[in-house]
């Protein structure tokens, strides 16, 4: 195990470098610093299109780990002090190359994310969105491809919170979801 000063496996105080008596939540005996493992805020977009007689949503094929090669929705981590709605607009710009129209808030979901050898808790906020007219331009470092799927019959998604958000979005829109109740 790599000694860490942050995250769920922290063994050293990030303030003074002293050894911690236990995994977080804990306090440093040297300086009194209290260390917690807080969920990292993220945002996801359920980008909708109903121009083909059914409600479809945009998926992206992940190009990077974790979960490379799996379908996901646009989104990512919120920057420090960034509101999730602002992060949603920024992430769409970064990943799709377009300005989205942000819609209703779908919900918040507790999940996990493997990053740099650690499993971190995340708090995922999902929003509905639509695209203005214009061409999507994928960021190849993030996504290898895109596809539109029926909201009521989605593919398996990269993260469980995405599956739950799609199911809840379908329910909120009055559609019957193929993901169960």
Coordinates of N, CA and C in Angstrom, one line a residue:
X1 N 0.8 -1.2 0.0 CA 0.0 0.0 0.0 C 0.9 1.2 0.0
X2 N 0.5 2.2 -0.8 CA 1.2 3.5 -0.9 C 0.8 4.4 0.2
X3 N 1.7 4.9 1.0 CA 1.3 5.9 2.1 C 0.6 7.1 1.4
X4 N -0.6 7.5 2.0 CA -1.3 8.6 1.4 C -1.7 9.6 2.5
X5 N -1.8 10.9 2.1 CA -2.2 11.9 3.0 C -3.6 12.4 2.7
X6 N -4.4 11.6 1.9 CA -5.7 12.0 1.5 C -6.5 10.8 1.1
X7 N -7.8 10.9 1.0 CA -8.6 9.8 0.5 C -8.9 8.8 1.5
X8 N -9.6 7.7 1.2 CA -10.1 6.7 2.1 C -8.9 5.9 2.7
X9 N -7.8 5.8 2.0 CA -6.6 5.1 2.5 C -5.6 5.9 3.2
X10 N -5.9 7.2 3.6 CA -4.9 8.1 4.1 C -4.3 7.5 5.4
X11 N -3.0 7.6 5.4 CA -2.2 7.1 6.6 C -1.3 8.1 7.2
X12 N -1.2 9.3 6.5 CA -0.4 10.4 7.0 C -1.3 11.7 7.0
X13 N -1.0 12.6 7.9 CA -1.8 13.8 8.0 C -1.3 14.7 6.8
X14 N -2.3 15.3 6.1 CA -1.9 16.2 4.9 C -1.4 17.5 5.4
X15 N -1.6 17.9 6.7 CA -1.1 19.1 7.2 C 0.3 19.0 7.7
X16 N 0.6 18.1 8.7 CA 1.9 18.0 9.3 C 2.7 16.8 8.9
X17 N 2.1 15.8 8.2 CA 2.8 14.7 7.8 C 2.9 13.6 8.8
X18 N 2.3 13.8 10.0 CA 2.4 12.7 11.1 C 1.5 11.5 10.7
X19 N 1.9 10.4 11.3 CA 1.1 9.2 11.0 C -0.3 9.3 11.7
X20 N -1.3 8.9 10.9 CA -2.7 8.9 11.5 C -2.9 7.6 12.2
X21 N -3.7 7.7 13.3 CA -4.0 6.5 14.1 C -5.0 5.5 13.5
X22 N -5.7 6.0 12.5 CA -6.7 5.1 11.8 C -7.1 5.7 10.5
X23 N -7.8 5.0 9.7 CA -8.3 5.5 8.4 C -9.4 6.6 8.7
X24 N -9.6 7.5 7.8 CA -10.6 8.5 8.0 C -12.0 7.9 8.1
X25 N -12.8 8.5 8.9 CA -12.6 9.8 9.6 C -11.8 9.6 10.8
X26 N -10.8 10.5 11.0 CA -9.9 10.4 12.1 C -9.3 11.8 12.4
X27 N -8.5 12.0 13.5 CA -7.8 13.2 13.8 C -6.4 12.9 14.0
X28 N -5.5 13.8 13.5 CA -4.1 13.7 13.7 C -3.7 13.9 15.1
X29 N -3.0 13.0 15.8 CA -2.6 13.2 17.1 C -1.5 14.3 17.3
X30 N -0.8 14.6 16.2 CA 0.3 15.6 16.2 C -0.3 17.1 16.1
X31 N -1.2 17.3 15.2 CA -1.6 18.7 15.1 C -3.2 18.9 15.3
X32 N -3.9 17.8 15.4 CA -5.3 17.9 15.6 C -6.2 18.0 14.4
X33 N -5.5 18.0 13.2 CA -6.3 18.1 12.0 C -7.3 17.0 11.8
X34 N -8.5 17.3 11.5 CA -9.5 16.3 11.3 C -9.6 16.0 9.9
X35 N -9.6 14.7 9.6 CA -9.6 14.2 8.2 C -10.8 13.4 7.9
X36 N -11.5 13.7 6.9 CA -12.8 13.0 6.5 C -12.6 12.5 5.0
X37 N -13.4 11.6 4.6 CA -13.5 11.2 3.2 C -14.9 11.7 2.7
X38 N -14.8 12.8 2.0 CA -16.1 13.4 1.5 C -16.2 13.0 0.0
X39 N -17.5 12.8 -0.4 CA -17.8 12.5 -1.8 C -17.4 13.7 -2.6
X40 N -16.8 13.3 -3.8 CA -16.4 14.4 -4.8 C -17.7 14.7 -5.6
X41 N -18.0 16.0 -5.8 CA -19.2 16.3 -6.6 C -18.9 16.1 -8.1
X42 N -19.8 15.5 -8.8 CA -19.8 15.4 -10.2 C -21.1 15.7 -10.8
X43 N -21.1 15.9 -12.1 CA -22.3 16.2 -12.9 C -22.4 15.3 -14.1
X44 N -23.6 15.0 -14.4 CA -23.9 14.2 -15.7 C -25.1 14.8 -16.4
X45 N -25.0 14.7 -17.7 CA -26.1 15.2 -18.6 C -26.8 14.1 -19.3
X46 N -28.1 14.2 -19.2 CA -29.0 13.3 -20.0 C -29.5 14.2 -21.1
X47 N -28.7 14.2 -22.2 CA -29.0 15.0 -23.4 C -30.1 14.3 -24.2
X48 N -31.3 15.0 -24.3 CA -32.4 14.4 -25.0 C -32.7 14.9 -26.4
X49 N -33.3 14.0 -27.2 CA -33.7 14.3 -28.5 C -35.0 13.5 -28.8
X50 N -36.0 14.2 -29.1 CA -37.3 13.5 -29.4 C -37.8 13.8 -30.9
X51 N -36.8 14.1 -31.7 CA -37.2 14.4 -33.1 C -37.5 13.2 -34.0
X52 N -37.3 12.0 -33.5 CA -37.5 10.8 -34.3 C -38.7 10.1 -33.8
X53 N -39.7 10.7 -33.1 CA -40.9 10.1 -32.7 C -40.7 9.3 -31.4
X54 N -39.6 9.3 -30.8 CA -39.3 8.7 -29.5 C -38.3 9.5 -28.8
X55 N -38.2 9.3 -27.5 CA -37.2 10.1 -26.7 C -35.9 9.3 -26.6
X56 N -34.9 9.9 -27.2 CA -33.6 9.3 -27.2 C -32.6 10.1 -26.3
X57 N -31.5 9.5 -25.9 CA -30.5 10.3 -25.1 C -29.2 9.9 -25.7
X58 N -28.3 10.9 -25.5 CA -26.9 10.8 -26.1 C -26.0 10.0 -25.1
X59 N -25.3 9.1 -25.7 CA -24.2 8.3 -25.0 C -22.9 8.5 -25.7
X60 N -21.9 8.4 -24.9 CA -20.5 8.6 -25.4 C -19.7 7.3 -25.1
X61 N -18.9 6.8 -26.0 CA -18.0 5.7 -25.7 C -16.8 6.2 -25.0
X62 N -16.6 5.7 -23.8 CA -15.4 6.2 -23.0 C -14.1 5.8 -23.7
X63 N -13.2 6.8 -23.8 CA -11.9 6.5 -24.4 C -10.8 6.3 -23.3
X64 N -11.1 6.6 -22.1 CA -10.1 6.6 -21.0 C -10.6 5.7 -19.8
X65 N -9.7 5.2 -19.1 CA -10.0 4.5 -17.9 C -10.4 5.5 -16.8
X66 N -11.3 5.1 -15.9 CA -11.8 3.8 -15.7 C -13.0 3.6 -16.7
X67 N -13.3 2.3 -17.0 CA -14.4 1.9 -17.8 C -14.3 2.3 -19.3
X68 N -13.0 2.4 -19.8 CA -12.9 2.6 -21.2 C -13.6 1.6 -22.0
X69 N -14.2 2.0 -23.1 CA -15.0 1.1 -24.0 C -16.4 0.9 -23.5
X70 N -16.9 1.6 -22.5 CA -18.3 1.5 -22.0 C -19.0 2.8 -22.4
X71 N -20.3 2.7 -22.5 CA -21.1 3.8 -22.8 C -21.3 4.6 -21.6
X72 N -21.3 6.0 -21.7 CA -21.6 6.9 -20.6 C -22.3 8.1 -21.1
X73 N -22.6 9.0 -20.2 CA -23.2 10.3 -20.6 C -22.2 11.4 -20.4
X74 N -22.4 12.5 -21.1 CA -21.4 13.6 -20.9 C -21.4 14.1 -19.4
X75 N -20.3 14.4 -18.9 CA -20.2 14.9 -17.5 C -18.8 14.8 -17.0
X76 N -18.7 15.1 -15.7 CA -17.4 15.1 -15.1 C -17.4 15.7 -13.7
X77 N -16.2 15.9 -13.2 CA -16.1 16.5 -11.8 C -16.3 18.0 -11.8
X78 N -17.0 18.4 -10.8 CA -17.1 19.9 -10.5 C -15.8 20.4 -10.1
X79 N -15.5 21.6 -10.5 CA -14.3 22.3 -10.0 C -14.6 22.8 -8.6
X80 N -13.6 23.2 -7.9 CA -13.8 23.7 -6.5 C -14.7 24.9 -6.6
X81 N -15.8 24.9 -5.7 CA -16.7 26.0 -5.6 C -17.6 26.2 -6.9
X82 N -17.6 25.2 -7.8 CA -18.4 25.4 -9.0 C -19.7 24.7 -8.8
X83 N -20.8 25.4 -9.1 CA -22.1 24.9 -8.9 C -22.3 23.7 -10.0
X84 N -23.0 22.7 -9.6 CA -23.2 21.6 -10.6 C -23.8 22.0 -11.9
X85 N -24.8 22.9 -11.9 CA -25.4 23.4 -13.1 C -24.3 24.1 -14.0
X86 N -23.4 24.9 -13.4 CA -22.4 25.5 -14.2 C -21.4 24.5 -14.7
X87 N -21.1 23.4 -13.9 CA -20.2 22.4 -14.3 C -20.8 21.6 -15.5
X88 N -22.1 21.4 -15.5 CA -22.8 20.7 -16.6 C -22.6 21.4 -17.9
X89 N -22.8 22.7 -17.9 CA -22.6 23.5 -19.1 C -21.1 23.4 -19.6
X90 N -20.2 23.6 -18.6 CA -18.8 23.5 -18.9 C -18.4 22.2 -19.5
X91 N -18.9 21.1 -18.9 CA -18.5 19.7 -19.3 C -19.1 19.5 -20.7
X92 N -20.3 20.0 -21.0 CA -20.8 19.8 -22.4 C -19.9 20.5 -23.4
X93 N -19.5 21.7 -23.1 CA -18.6 22.5 -23.9 C -17.3 21.7 -24.2
X94 N -16.7 21.2 -23.1 CA -15.5 20.4 -23.2 C -15.6 19.1 -24.0
X95 N -16.7 18.4 -23.7 CA -16.8 17.0 -24.2 C -17.5 17.0 -25.6
X96 N -18.4 17.9 -25.8 CA -19.2 17.9 -27.0 C -18.9 19.0 -28.0
X97 N -18.3 20.1 -27.5 CA -18.0 21.2 -28.3 C -19.2 22.1 -28.6
X98 N -20.2 22.0 -27.8 CA -21.4 22.8 -28.0 C -21.9 23.4 -26.7
X99 N -22.8 24.4 -26.8 CA -23.5 24.9 -25.7 C -24.8 24.2 -25.6
X100 N -25.1 23.5 -24.5 CA -26.3 22.8 -24.3 C -27.4 23.8 -23.7
X101 N -28.6 23.4 -23.8 CA -29.7 24.0 -23.0 C -30.0 23.2 -21.8
X102 N -29.6 23.7 -20.7 CA -29.8 22.9 -19.4 C -31.3 22.8 -19.0
X103 N -31.7 21.6 -18.7 CA -33.1 21.4 -18.3 C -33.2 21.1 -16.8
X104 N -34.3 20.3 -16.5 CA -34.6 20.0 -15.1 C -33.5 19.2 -14.5
X105 N -33.4 19.3 -13.2 CA -32.6 18.5 -12.3 C -33.2 17.1 -12.2
X106 N -32.5 16.1 -12.4 CA -33.1 14.7 -12.3 C -32.9 14.2 -10.9
X107 N -31.7 14.3 -10.3 CA -31.5 13.8 -9.0 C -30.0 13.7 -8.7
X108 N -29.7 13.3 -7.5 CA -28.4 13.1 -6.9 C -28.2 11.7 -6.5
X109 N -27.0 11.1 -6.8 CA -26.8 9.7 -6.5 C -25.4 9.5 -6.0
X110 N -25.3 8.6 -5.0 CA -24.0 8.3 -4.4 C -23.4 7.1 -5.1
X111 N -22.2 7.3 -5.6 CA -21.5 6.3 -6.3 C -20.0 6.2 -6.0
X112 N -19.3 5.5 -6.8 CA -17.8 5.4 -6.6 C -17.1 5.6 -7.9
X113 N -15.8 5.9 -7.8 CA -15.0 6.2 -9.0 C -13.6 5.7 -8.7
X114 N -13.0 4.9 -9.6 CA -11.6 4.4 -9.4 C -10.7 5.5 -10.0
X115 N -9.8 6.0 -9.2 CA -8.9 7.1 -9.7 C -7.6 6.9 -9.1
X116 N -6.5 6.8 -9.9 CA -5.2 6.7 -9.4 C -5.0 5.6 -8.4
X117 N -5.6 4.5 -8.6 CA -5.5 3.4 -7.6 C -6.3 3.5 -6.4
X118 N -7.3 4.4 -6.3 CA -8.1 4.5 -5.2 C -9.6 4.5 -5.6
X119 N -10.4 3.9 -4.8 CA -11.9 3.9 -5.0 C -12.4 5.1 -4.2
X120 N -12.9 6.1 -4.9 CA -13.3 7.4 -4.2 C -14.9 7.5 -4.3
X121 N -15.5 8.0 -3.2 CA -16.9 8.2 -3.2 C -17.2 9.5 -4.1
X122 N -18.3 9.4 -4.9 CA -18.7 10.6 -5.7 C -20.2 10.8 -5.4
X123 N -20.5 12.1 -5.5 CA -21.9 12.5 -5.4 C -22.3 13.1 -6.8
X124 N -23.0 12.2 -7.6 CA -23.3 12.5 -9.0 C -24.7 13.3 -9.1
X125 N -24.7 14.5 -9.7 CA -25.9 15.2 -9.9 C -26.2 15.1 -11.4
X126 N -27.4 14.8 -11.8 CA -27.8 14.6 -13.2 C -28.8 15.7 -13.6
X127 N -28.7 16.2 -14.8 CA -29.6 17.2 -15.3 C -30.1 16.7 -16.7
X128 N -31.3 17.0 -17.1 CA -31.7 16.9 -18.5 C -31.2 18.0 -19.2
X129 N -31.0 17.8 -20.5 CA -30.4 18.9 -21.4 C -30.9 18.6 -22.8
X130 N -30.8 19.6 -23.7 CA -31.0 19.5 -25.1 C -29.9 20.2 -25.8
X131 N -29.7 19.8 -27.1 CA -28.7 20.4 -27.9 C -29.3 21.5 -28.8
X132 N -28.6 22.6 -29.0 CA -29.0 23.5 -30.0 C -28.7 22.9 -31.4
X133 N -29.1 23.6 -32.4 CA -28.6 23.2 -33.7 C -27.1 23.3 -33.8
X134 N -26.5 22.3 -34.4 CA -25.0 22.4 -34.5 C -24.4 21.0 -34.4
X135 N -23.2 20.9 -34.8 CA -22.5 19.6 -34.9 C -21.8 19.4 -33.6
X136 N -21.9 18.1 -33.1 CA -21.2 17.7 -31.9 C -19.7 17.4 -32.4
X137 N -18.8 17.9 -31.6 CA -17.4 17.7 -31.9 C -16.8 17.1 -30.6
X138 N -16.6 15.7 -30.7 CA -16.1 15.0 -29.5 C -14.7 15.3 -29.2
X139 N -14.4 15.3 -27.9 CA -13.0 15.4 -27.5 C -12.4 14.0 -27.5
X140 N -11.4 13.7 -28.4 CA -11.0 12.3 -28.5 C -10.2 11.8 -27.3
X141 N -9.8 12.7 -26.4 CA -9.2 12.2 -25.1 C -10.2 11.7 -24.2
X142 N -11.5 12.1 -24.4 CA -12.6 11.7 -23.5 C -13.5 10.6 -24.1
X143 N -13.8 10.7 -25.4 CA -14.8 9.9 -26.1 C -14.3 9.4 -27.4
X144 N -14.6 8.1 -27.7 CA -14.2 7.5 -29.0 C -15.3 7.5 -30.0
X145 N -16.6 7.6 -29.5 CA -17.7 7.6 -30.4 C -19.0 8.1 -29.7
X146 N -20.0 8.3 -30.4 CA -21.3 8.6 -29.8 C -22.4 7.8 -30.4
X147 N -23.5 7.7 -29.6 CA -24.7 7.0 -30.1 C -25.9 7.5 -29.4
X148 N -27.1 7.5 -30.0 CA -28.3 7.9 -29.4 C -29.1 6.6 -29.1
X149 N -29.6 6.4 -27.9 CA -30.4 5.3 -27.5 C -31.7 5.8 -27.0
X150 N -32.7 4.9 -27.1 CA -34.0 5.1 -26.5 C -33.9 5.3 -25.0
X151 N -34.5 6.3 -24.4 CA -34.4 6.5 -23.0 C -35.0 5.3 -22.2
X152 N -36.0 4.6 -22.8 CA -36.7 3.5 -22.2 C -35.9 2.2 -22.4
X153 N -34.9 2.2 -23.3 CA -34.2 1.0 -23.6 C -32.7 1.3 -23.7
X154 N -32.1 1.7 -22.6 CA -30.7 2.1 -22.7 C -29.7 0.9 -22.7
X155 N -28.5 1.1 -23.1 CA -27.5 0.1 -23.0 C -27.0 0.1 -21.6
X156 N -26.2 -1.0 -21.2 CA -25.6 -0.9 -19.9 C -24.6 0.3 -19.9
X157 N -24.7 1.1 -18.9 CA -23.8 2.3 -18.8 C -22.6 2.0 -17.9
X158 N -21.6 2.9 -18.0 CA -20.3 2.7 -17.3 C -20.4 2.7 -15.8
X159 N -21.4 3.5 -15.3 CA -21.5 3.6 -13.8 C -23.0 3.4 -13.4
X160 N -23.1 2.8 -12.3 CA -24.5 2.4 -11.8 C -25.3 3.7 -11.6
X161 N -24.7 4.8 -11.2 CA -25.5 6.0 -11.0 C -26.1 6.5 -12.3
X162 N -25.5 6.2 -13.4 CA -26.0 6.6 -14.7 C -27.2 5.8 -15.0
X163 N -27.2 4.5 -14.8 CA -28.4 3.6 -15.0 C -29.5 4.2 -14.1
X164 N -29.3 4.5 -12.9 CA -30.3 5.0 -12.0 C -30.9 6.3 -12.5
X165 N -30.0 7.2 -12.9 CA -30.5 8.5 -13.4 C -31.3 8.4 -14.7
X166 N -30.9 7.5 -15.6 CA -31.7 7.3 -16.8 C -33.1 6.8 -16.5
X167 N -33.1 5.8 -15.6 CA -34.4 5.2 -15.1 C -35.3 6.3 -14.5
X168 N -34.7 7.1 -13.6 CA -35.5 8.2 -13.0 C -35.9 9.3 -14.0
X169 N -35.1 9.6 -15.0 CA -35.4 10.6 -16.0 C -36.6 10.1 -16.8
X170 N -36.6 8.8 -17.2 CA -37.7 8.2 -18.0 C -39.0 8.3 -17.1
X171 N -38.9 8.0 -15.9 CA -40.0 8.0 -15.0 C -40.5 9.5 -14.9
X172 N -39.7 10.4 -14.7 CA -40.1 11.8 -14.6 C -40.7 12.3 -15.8
X173 N -40.3 11.8 -17.0 CA -40.9 12.2 -18.2 C -42.2 11.4 -18.6
X174 N -42.5 10.5 -17.7 CA -43.7 9.7 -17.9 C -43.6 8.6 -18.9
X175 N -42.3 8.1 -19.1 CA -42.0 7.0 -20.0 C -41.8 5.8 -19.2
X176 N -42.0 4.6 -19.8 CA -41.8 3.3 -19.1 C -40.4 2.9 -19.4
X177 N -39.5 2.7 -18.4 CA -38.1 2.4 -18.6 C -37.9 0.9 -18.6
X178 N -37.0 0.5 -19.5 CA -36.6 -0.9 -19.6 C -35.7 -1.4 -18.5
X179 N -35.3 -0.5 -17.6 CA -34.3 -0.8 -16.6 C -35.0 -1.3 -15.3
X180 N -36.3 -1.5 -15.3 CA -36.9 -1.9 -14.1 C -37.4 -0.8 -13.2
X181 N -38.0 -1.1 -12.1 CA -38.6 0.0 -11.3 C -37.7 0.4 -10.2

